[in-house]
Short mmCIF file of C-alpha atoms and ligand atoms in Angstrom, two decimals:
data_model
loop_
_atom_site.label_atom_id
_atom_site.label_comp_id
_atom_site.label_asym_id
_atom_site.label_seq_id
_atom_site.Cartn_x
_atom_site.Cartn_y
_atom_site.Cartn_z
CA GLU A 71 -19.62 59.09 27.11
CA LYS A 72 -20.40 58.79 23.44
CA GLY A 73 -16.75 59.24 22.37
CA THR A 74 -16.47 59.45 18.60
CA TYR A 75 -20.09 58.46 18.05
CA PRO A 76 -22.52 61.16 16.85
CA HIS A 77 -25.32 59.67 18.97
CA TYR A 78 -25.65 57.45 22.02
CA MET A 79 -28.10 55.29 20.11
CA LEU A 80 -25.48 54.32 17.51
CA LYS A 81 -22.92 53.62 20.22
CA GLU A 82 -25.41 51.47 22.13
CA ILE A 83 -26.35 49.52 19.01
CA ASP A 84 -22.67 48.78 18.41
CA GLU A 85 -22.17 47.66 22.00
CA GLN A 86 -24.59 44.74 21.64
CA PRO A 87 -22.07 42.00 20.82
CA PHE A 88 -19.96 43.02 23.84
CA VAL A 89 -23.01 43.18 26.08
CA LEU A 90 -24.01 39.68 25.01
CA ARG A 91 -20.54 38.37 25.84
CA ARG A 92 -20.65 40.16 29.20
CA ILE A 93 -24.00 38.53 29.96
CA ILE A 94 -22.60 35.09 29.10
CA ALA A 95 -19.64 35.76 31.42
CA ASN A 96 -21.86 36.98 34.27
CA TYR A 97 -24.25 34.04 34.15
CA GLN A 98 -21.65 31.26 34.39
CA ASP A 99 -20.93 29.07 37.39
CA GLU A 100 -17.45 28.00 38.51
CA ASN A 101 -17.53 25.13 35.98
CA GLY A 102 -18.15 27.49 33.10
CA LYS A 103 -21.80 26.40 32.72
CA LEU A 104 -24.63 28.89 32.32
CA ALA A 105 -26.34 29.33 35.67
CA VAL A 106 -28.79 31.50 37.58
CA SER A 107 -29.19 31.53 41.37
CA SER A 108 -30.76 28.39 42.85
CA GLU A 109 -33.46 30.54 44.52
CA ILE A 110 -34.61 31.72 41.11
CA VAL A 111 -34.50 28.22 39.63
CA ASN A 112 -36.62 26.95 42.53
CA ALA A 113 -39.08 29.83 42.33
CA VAL A 114 -39.62 29.20 38.62
CA LYS A 115 -39.90 25.45 39.10
CA GLU A 116 -42.47 25.87 41.87
CA ALA A 117 -44.64 28.17 39.76
CA ASP A 118 -47.31 26.65 37.56
CA ARG A 119 -47.38 29.69 35.26
CA LEU A 120 -45.17 32.70 34.58
CA TYR A 121 -46.62 36.18 34.08
CA ILE A 122 -44.29 38.59 32.31
CA VAL A 123 -45.26 42.20 32.90
CA ALA A 124 -43.62 45.11 31.03
CA CYS A 125 -44.06 48.17 28.79
CA GLY A 126 -42.83 49.25 25.36
CA THR A 127 -39.64 47.61 24.19
CA SER A 128 -39.41 45.54 27.37
CA TYR A 129 -42.88 44.15 26.59
CA ASN A 130 -41.67 43.19 23.11
CA ALA A 131 -38.69 41.39 24.68
CA GLY A 132 -41.21 39.66 26.95
CA LEU A 133 -43.03 38.25 23.92
CA VAL A 134 -39.78 36.69 22.72
CA GLY A 135 -39.19 35.51 26.30
CA LYS A 136 -42.53 33.72 26.32
CA SER A 137 -41.57 31.85 23.19
CA LEU A 138 -38.20 30.86 24.74
CA LEU A 139 -39.67 29.83 28.10
CA GLU A 140 -42.45 27.79 26.54
CA ASN A 141 -40.34 26.16 23.84
CA ILE A 142 -37.17 25.47 25.79
CA SER A 143 -38.45 24.94 29.32
CA LYS A 144 -42.12 24.06 28.62
CA LYS A 145 -43.22 26.62 31.20
CA PRO A 146 -46.64 28.16 30.43
CA THR A 147 -46.04 31.90 30.17
CA GLU A 148 -48.26 34.92 29.59
CA VAL A 149 -47.10 38.41 28.68
CA HIS A 150 -49.01 41.48 29.84
CA ILE A 151 -48.76 45.22 29.27
CA SER A 152 -48.32 46.76 32.72
CA SER A 153 -50.78 49.62 32.27
CA GLU A 154 -53.53 47.19 31.23
CA PHE A 155 -52.86 44.59 33.88
CA VAL A 156 -53.82 46.84 36.79
CA TYR A 157 -57.50 47.14 35.88
CA ASN A 158 -57.79 44.28 33.41
CA THR A 159 -56.20 41.63 35.62
CA PRO A 160 -56.23 38.16 34.03
CA ILE A 161 -57.52 35.14 35.89
CA LEU A 162 -54.39 33.91 37.63
CA SER A 163 -53.22 30.34 38.02
CA GLU A 164 -52.81 28.73 41.45
CA LYS A 165 -49.07 29.37 41.74
CA PRO A 166 -48.14 32.31 39.59
CA LEU A 167 -44.67 33.85 39.43
CA PHE A 168 -44.35 37.37 38.08
CA ILE A 169 -41.40 38.51 35.97
CA PHE A 170 -41.04 42.27 35.63
CA ILE A 171 -38.88 43.29 32.69
CA SER A 172 -37.66 46.87 32.81
CA GLN A 173 -34.48 48.52 31.61
CA SER A 174 -34.74 51.37 34.10
CA GLY A 175 -36.45 49.45 36.88
CA GLU A 176 -38.41 52.64 37.56
CA THR A 177 -41.42 52.38 35.25
CA ALA A 178 -44.47 53.47 37.24
CA ASP A 179 -46.94 51.32 35.29
CA SER A 180 -44.93 48.19 36.12
CA ARG A 181 -44.48 49.23 39.74
CA ALA A 182 -48.26 49.57 40.10
CA VAL A 183 -48.61 45.91 39.07
CA LEU A 184 -45.88 44.89 41.50
CA VAL A 185 -47.68 46.64 44.37
CA LYS A 186 -50.90 44.88 43.43
CA ILE A 187 -49.47 41.36 43.14
CA LYS A 188 -47.50 41.77 46.36
CA GLU A 189 -50.74 42.60 48.15
CA MET A 190 -52.08 39.35 46.73
CA GLY A 191 -49.02 37.55 48.16
CA TYR A 192 -47.40 36.42 44.90
CA PRO A 193 -43.63 36.16 44.27
CA SER A 194 -41.76 38.21 41.70
CA ILE A 195 -38.50 38.50 39.77
CA ALA A 196 -37.13 41.75 38.31
CA ILE A 197 -35.05 41.62 35.15
CA THR A 198 -33.51 45.06 35.05
CA ASN A 199 -30.45 46.98 33.98
CA VAL A 200 -30.17 49.17 37.06
CA LYS A 201 -29.03 47.59 40.29
CA GLY A 202 -30.90 49.09 43.22
CA ALA A 203 -33.74 50.54 41.09
CA THR A 204 -37.26 50.48 42.55
CA LEU A 205 -38.31 47.23 40.86
CA TYR A 206 -34.97 45.68 41.81
CA ARG A 207 -35.50 46.57 45.47
CA GLU A 208 -39.14 45.63 45.73
CA THR A 209 -39.14 42.22 44.02
CA ASP A 210 -38.17 38.94 45.68
CA TYR A 211 -35.51 37.95 43.11
CA GLN A 212 -33.42 39.88 40.63
CA MET A 213 -31.56 39.25 37.37
CA LEU A 214 -29.35 42.00 35.98
CA LEU A 215 -29.02 42.81 32.29
CA HIS A 216 -25.37 43.90 32.46
CA ALA A 217 -25.96 46.15 29.45
CA GLY A 218 -24.21 49.18 30.96
CA PRO A 219 -25.92 52.58 31.07
CA GLU A 220 -28.42 53.07 28.26
CA ILE A 221 -28.68 56.81 27.56
CA ALA A 222 -30.61 57.06 24.27
CA VAL A 223 -34.36 57.13 24.84
CA ALA A 224 -34.78 54.40 22.21
CA SER A 225 -33.90 51.13 23.87
CA THR A 226 -31.53 48.93 21.86
CA LYS A 227 -28.88 47.07 23.84
CA ALA A 228 -31.26 46.59 26.77
CA TYR A 229 -33.72 44.85 24.43
CA THR A 230 -31.24 42.24 23.20
CA ALA A 231 -29.86 41.90 26.74
CA GLN A 232 -33.39 41.14 27.99
CA ILE A 233 -33.79 38.43 25.36
CA ALA A 234 -30.39 36.97 26.24
CA VAL A 235 -31.14 36.87 29.98
CA LEU A 236 -34.54 35.28 29.34
CA SER A 237 -32.93 32.65 27.12
CA ILE A 238 -30.46 31.84 29.91
CA LEU A 239 -33.34 31.60 32.38
CA ALA A 240 -35.22 29.29 29.99
CA CYS A 241 -32.33 26.86 29.59
CA THR A 242 -31.20 26.85 33.23
CA ILE A 243 -34.64 25.90 34.57
CA GLU A 244 -34.91 22.99 32.15
CA ASP A 245 -33.12 19.97 33.61
CA ASP A 246 -32.71 18.25 30.25
CA CYS A 247 -31.92 21.33 28.23
CA SER A 248 -30.69 19.87 24.97
CA PHE A 249 -29.63 23.30 23.89
CA ASP A 250 -25.98 24.34 24.05
CA MET A 251 -27.09 27.83 24.98
CA LEU A 252 -23.64 29.10 25.85
CA ASN A 253 -22.26 28.20 22.44
CA GLU A 254 -25.34 29.43 20.61
CA LEU A 255 -25.26 32.79 22.40
CA SER A 256 -21.56 33.18 21.61
CA ARG A 257 -22.32 32.48 17.97
CA ALA A 258 -25.10 35.07 18.06
CA ALA A 259 -22.60 37.62 19.42
CA SER A 260 -20.32 37.06 16.41
CA VAL A 261 -23.24 37.35 14.00
CA MET A 262 -24.26 40.59 15.73
CA GLU A 263 -20.77 41.92 15.13
CA GLY A 264 -21.02 41.21 11.40
CA LEU A 265 -24.40 42.96 11.25
CA CYS A 266 -23.08 46.03 13.06
CA ASP A 267 -20.20 46.24 10.56
CA ASN A 268 -22.58 46.58 7.62
CA LYS A 269 -23.78 50.16 8.25
CA GLU A 270 -23.46 51.42 4.70
CA LEU A 271 -26.11 48.95 3.58
CA TYR A 272 -28.68 50.10 6.18
CA GLU A 273 -27.88 53.73 5.49
CA ASN A 274 -28.48 53.27 1.75
CA LEU A 275 -31.67 51.28 2.27
CA ALA A 276 -33.04 53.84 4.74
CA LYS A 277 -32.32 56.63 2.25
CA GLU A 278 -33.89 54.77 -0.64
CA TYR A 279 -36.97 53.35 1.07
CA LEU A 280 -37.81 55.21 4.26
CA ILE A 281 -36.86 58.84 4.56
CA GLU A 282 -39.51 60.23 2.19
CA SER A 283 -42.21 57.89 3.38
CA ARG A 284 -45.14 58.69 5.66
CA ASN A 285 -45.53 55.10 6.74
CA CYS A 286 -43.83 51.72 6.81
CA PHE A 287 -44.96 48.18 7.59
CA TYR A 288 -43.05 45.26 9.04
CA ILE A 289 -44.31 41.77 8.40
CA GLY A 290 -43.21 38.45 9.88
CA ARG A 291 -44.45 35.24 11.41
CA HIS A 292 -43.74 33.43 14.69
CA VAL A 293 -40.90 35.18 16.60
CA ASP A 294 -40.28 37.39 13.57
CA TYR A 295 -43.67 38.96 14.27
CA TYR A 296 -42.39 40.06 17.69
CA THR A 297 -39.30 41.54 16.05
CA CYS A 298 -41.66 43.39 13.70
CA LEU A 299 -43.44 44.97 16.68
CA GLU A 300 -40.13 46.12 18.11
CA ALA A 301 -38.83 47.29 14.71
CA ALA A 302 -41.96 49.38 14.20
CA LEU A 303 -41.75 50.89 17.68
CA LYS A 304 -38.12 51.85 17.05
CA LEU A 305 -38.90 53.50 13.72
CA LYS A 306 -41.91 55.51 14.95
CA GLU A 307 -40.24 56.59 18.15
CA ILE A 308 -37.17 58.19 16.58
CA SER A 309 -38.09 59.00 12.95
CA TYR A 310 -41.81 59.83 13.46
CA ILE A 311 -42.69 57.68 10.43
CA GLN A 312 -45.92 55.88 11.16
CA ALA A 313 -44.89 52.25 11.38
CA GLU A 314 -46.73 49.04 12.30
CA GLY A 315 -45.68 45.45 12.76
CA PHE A 316 -48.07 42.84 11.40
CA ALA A 317 -48.32 39.08 11.57
CA ALA A 318 -47.72 38.32 7.89
CA GLY A 319 -50.62 35.86 7.77
CA GLU A 320 -53.00 38.63 8.84
CA LEU A 321 -52.32 40.80 5.78
CA LYS A 322 -55.11 39.23 3.79
CA HIS A 323 -57.55 39.86 6.65
CA GLY A 324 -57.44 43.61 6.25
CA THR A 325 -54.01 45.18 6.43
CA ILE A 326 -53.17 44.61 2.79
CA ALA A 327 -55.68 47.36 1.97
CA LEU A 328 -53.07 49.84 3.21
CA ILE A 329 -50.49 48.88 0.58
CA GLU A 330 -50.11 51.42 -2.23
CA ASP A 331 -47.43 52.17 -4.78
CA ASN A 332 -44.09 52.48 -3.00
CA THR A 333 -45.36 51.72 0.49
CA PRO A 334 -42.26 50.41 2.28
CA VAL A 335 -42.68 46.90 3.65
CA VAL A 336 -39.88 45.25 5.61
CA ALA A 337 -40.26 41.46 5.75
CA ILE A 338 -38.40 39.60 8.48
CA ILE A 339 -37.81 35.90 7.76
CA THR A 340 -35.64 33.86 10.10
CA GLN A 341 -37.74 30.74 10.67
CA GLU A 342 -37.10 28.02 8.13
CA LYS A 343 -40.45 26.30 8.59
CA ILE A 344 -42.50 29.35 7.68
CA ASN A 345 -40.11 31.01 5.26
CA LEU A 346 -42.17 30.03 2.19
CA ASN A 347 -45.33 31.50 3.70
CA THR A 348 -43.77 34.90 4.35
CA ARG A 349 -42.13 34.82 0.93
CA SER A 350 -45.53 34.44 -0.65
CA ASN A 351 -46.71 37.45 1.41
CA ILE A 352 -43.82 39.41 -0.11
CA LYS A 353 -45.13 38.52 -3.57
CA GLU A 354 -48.64 39.64 -2.58
CA VAL A 355 -47.55 43.07 -1.32
CA LYS A 356 -45.20 43.56 -4.27
CA ALA A 357 -48.06 42.84 -6.64
CA ARG A 358 -49.86 45.80 -5.01
CA GLY A 359 -46.90 48.13 -5.47
CA ALA A 360 -45.03 47.77 -2.15
CA ALA A 361 -41.31 48.53 -2.01
CA VAL A 362 -39.93 45.54 -0.11
CA ILE A 363 -36.79 45.08 1.96
CA ALA A 364 -36.19 41.58 3.35
CA ILE A 365 -34.21 40.83 6.50
CA SER A 366 -33.61 37.12 6.18
CA MET A 367 -31.30 34.18 6.61
CA ARG A 368 -31.66 32.96 3.08
CA ARG A 369 -31.09 34.73 -0.20
CA LEU A 370 -34.40 35.51 -1.86
CA SER A 371 -34.98 36.48 -5.47
CA ALA A 372 -32.51 38.95 -6.97
CA GLU A 373 -35.22 41.64 -7.32
CA THR A 374 -35.68 42.00 -3.55
CA ASP A 375 -33.29 44.25 -1.65
CA GLN A 376 -32.03 42.22 1.19
CA ILE A 377 -30.17 42.19 4.48
CA ILE A 378 -28.73 38.72 4.98
CA ILE A 379 -28.27 37.37 8.50
CA ASP A 380 -25.76 34.59 9.09
CA ASP A 381 -27.02 31.43 10.75
CA VAL A 382 -27.81 31.47 14.44
CA HIS A 383 -29.96 28.95 16.31
CA GLU A 384 -33.56 29.35 15.16
CA LYS A 385 -34.76 30.13 18.70
CA LEU A 386 -32.24 32.94 19.11
CA THR A 387 -32.81 34.78 15.84
CA PRO A 388 -34.64 37.72 17.54
CA LEU A 389 -31.31 38.63 19.14
CA VAL A 390 -29.75 39.33 15.78
CA SER A 391 -32.66 40.34 13.53
CA ALA A 392 -33.28 43.33 15.82
CA ILE A 393 -29.98 44.91 14.77
CA PRO A 394 -30.76 45.71 11.11
CA ALA A 395 -34.15 47.03 12.27
CA GLN A 396 -32.51 49.31 14.85
CA LEU A 397 -30.04 50.61 12.27
CA LEU A 398 -32.69 51.20 9.61
CA ALA A 399 -34.58 53.28 12.18
CA TYR A 400 -31.42 55.12 13.15
CA TYR A 401 -30.53 56.15 9.58
CA ALA A 402 -34.13 57.04 8.73
CA ALA A 403 -34.19 59.38 11.74
CA LEU A 404 -30.74 60.76 10.89
CA TYR A 405 -31.74 61.78 7.35
CA ARG A 406 -35.04 63.18 8.58
CA ASP A 407 -33.06 65.44 10.95
CA CYS A 408 -34.71 64.10 14.05
CA ASP A 409 -33.39 64.44 17.56
CA ILE A 410 -32.31 60.79 17.71
CA ASP A 411 -31.26 60.44 21.34
CA LYS A 412 -34.12 62.54 22.71
CA PRO A 413 -37.19 62.09 20.53
CA ARG A 414 -40.04 64.51 21.07
CA ASN A 415 -42.59 63.85 23.81
CA LEU A 416 -40.63 60.94 25.30
CA ALA A 417 -38.64 60.37 28.49
CA LYS A 418 -36.05 57.68 29.15
CA SER A 419 -37.78 56.45 32.24
CA VAL A 420 -41.52 56.84 32.53
CA THR A 421 -42.28 57.48 36.18
CA VAL A 422 -45.93 58.47 35.82
CA GLU A 423 -48.85 56.09 35.28
O1 LIG B 108 -37.36 51.13 31.56
P1 LIG B 108 -38.39 50.23 30.95
O2 LIG B 108 -37.80 49.09 30.21
O3 LIG B 108 -39.42 49.78 31.94
O4 LIG B 108 -39.13 51.16 29.90
C1 LIG B 108 -40.25 50.69 29.20
C2 LIG B 108 -40.57 51.57 28.03
O5 LIG B 108 -40.88 52.88 28.45
C3 LIG B 108 -39.41 51.63 27.03
O6 LIG B 108 -39.03 50.36 26.61
C4 LIG B 108 -39.79 52.47 25.80
O7 LIG B 108 -40.79 51.82 25.08
C5 LIG B 108 -38.55 52.73 24.96
N1 LIG B 108 -38.39 54.14 24.74
C6 LIG B 108 -38.57 52.06 23.63
O8 LIG B 108 -37.42 52.30 22.89
#
């Protein structure tokens, strides 16, 4: 039930710190160490390449997952959109392992890929929120998201839960994981809490920058680019503002032509090593009239409106930077009088191909 919340989406955004703590608790062994089943560890170790298959928000979580799996566990990983994979099947490695990410576990496009790869004899894992769902039943191995029921059509807590579960998978398959994942995830949960407590800021920024606008662009580099894709999906889906996420370095190759006076641009900057590059992109779009909001870990110049994120491990920043983006989308949709929990033309689980 949504209790005192006006919308399920807002309630589900607020639940994210608790969900993260529940995930940590559910993926611990008797010694309090993060763990996944030994069958899954073996299946991943035996594979020479991982193929993540998903749609929409789950696909965006898959992109972050690729970065975690490759950087933490050095496992080559590809991410594919389910509906493309069926007829545009990539050349597969010798020992592929498929990871299906799906909140509902019922998405027909993903199921079609599962049917195909099973015919080919390849193993699969489902990462899903719904125990007993189709993908859960038909895959060889399963990892649950423990996010609790997600009612709003716009996926929020399932997205961060997917990233959390993938990060646990990445560190548990790496024998010499130098990463204190348990501690870092707990820290991320506290930072999430702080971000959820700051609603007035997002509400004011959404009112000032987004509600009158026809379009909005998100720019970022590295994992922040993936967050931009998810942020843009969230905004278009519930507020009907045309939104796109761009790799900040690509602006000069075409996109910057779209910037006019007062075009909203949200810059996401969580990676220290590329923070100067994205900051110079902010200057470029501002020089062309853009109205910039920055979501970042460092304070930028006083003239830029900013949402500051407290420190979390640089590999886990997508867990927390998603929250301001979700809340900006929520307030934009609220003040545009949109049907937030049930946006037009969309269904919570997409059971047709
Ligand atoms: O249940 P799934 O995770 O398989 O659903 C995939 C997409 O349909 C879903 O993520 C969709 O993009 C959301 N409405 C986004 O908020």
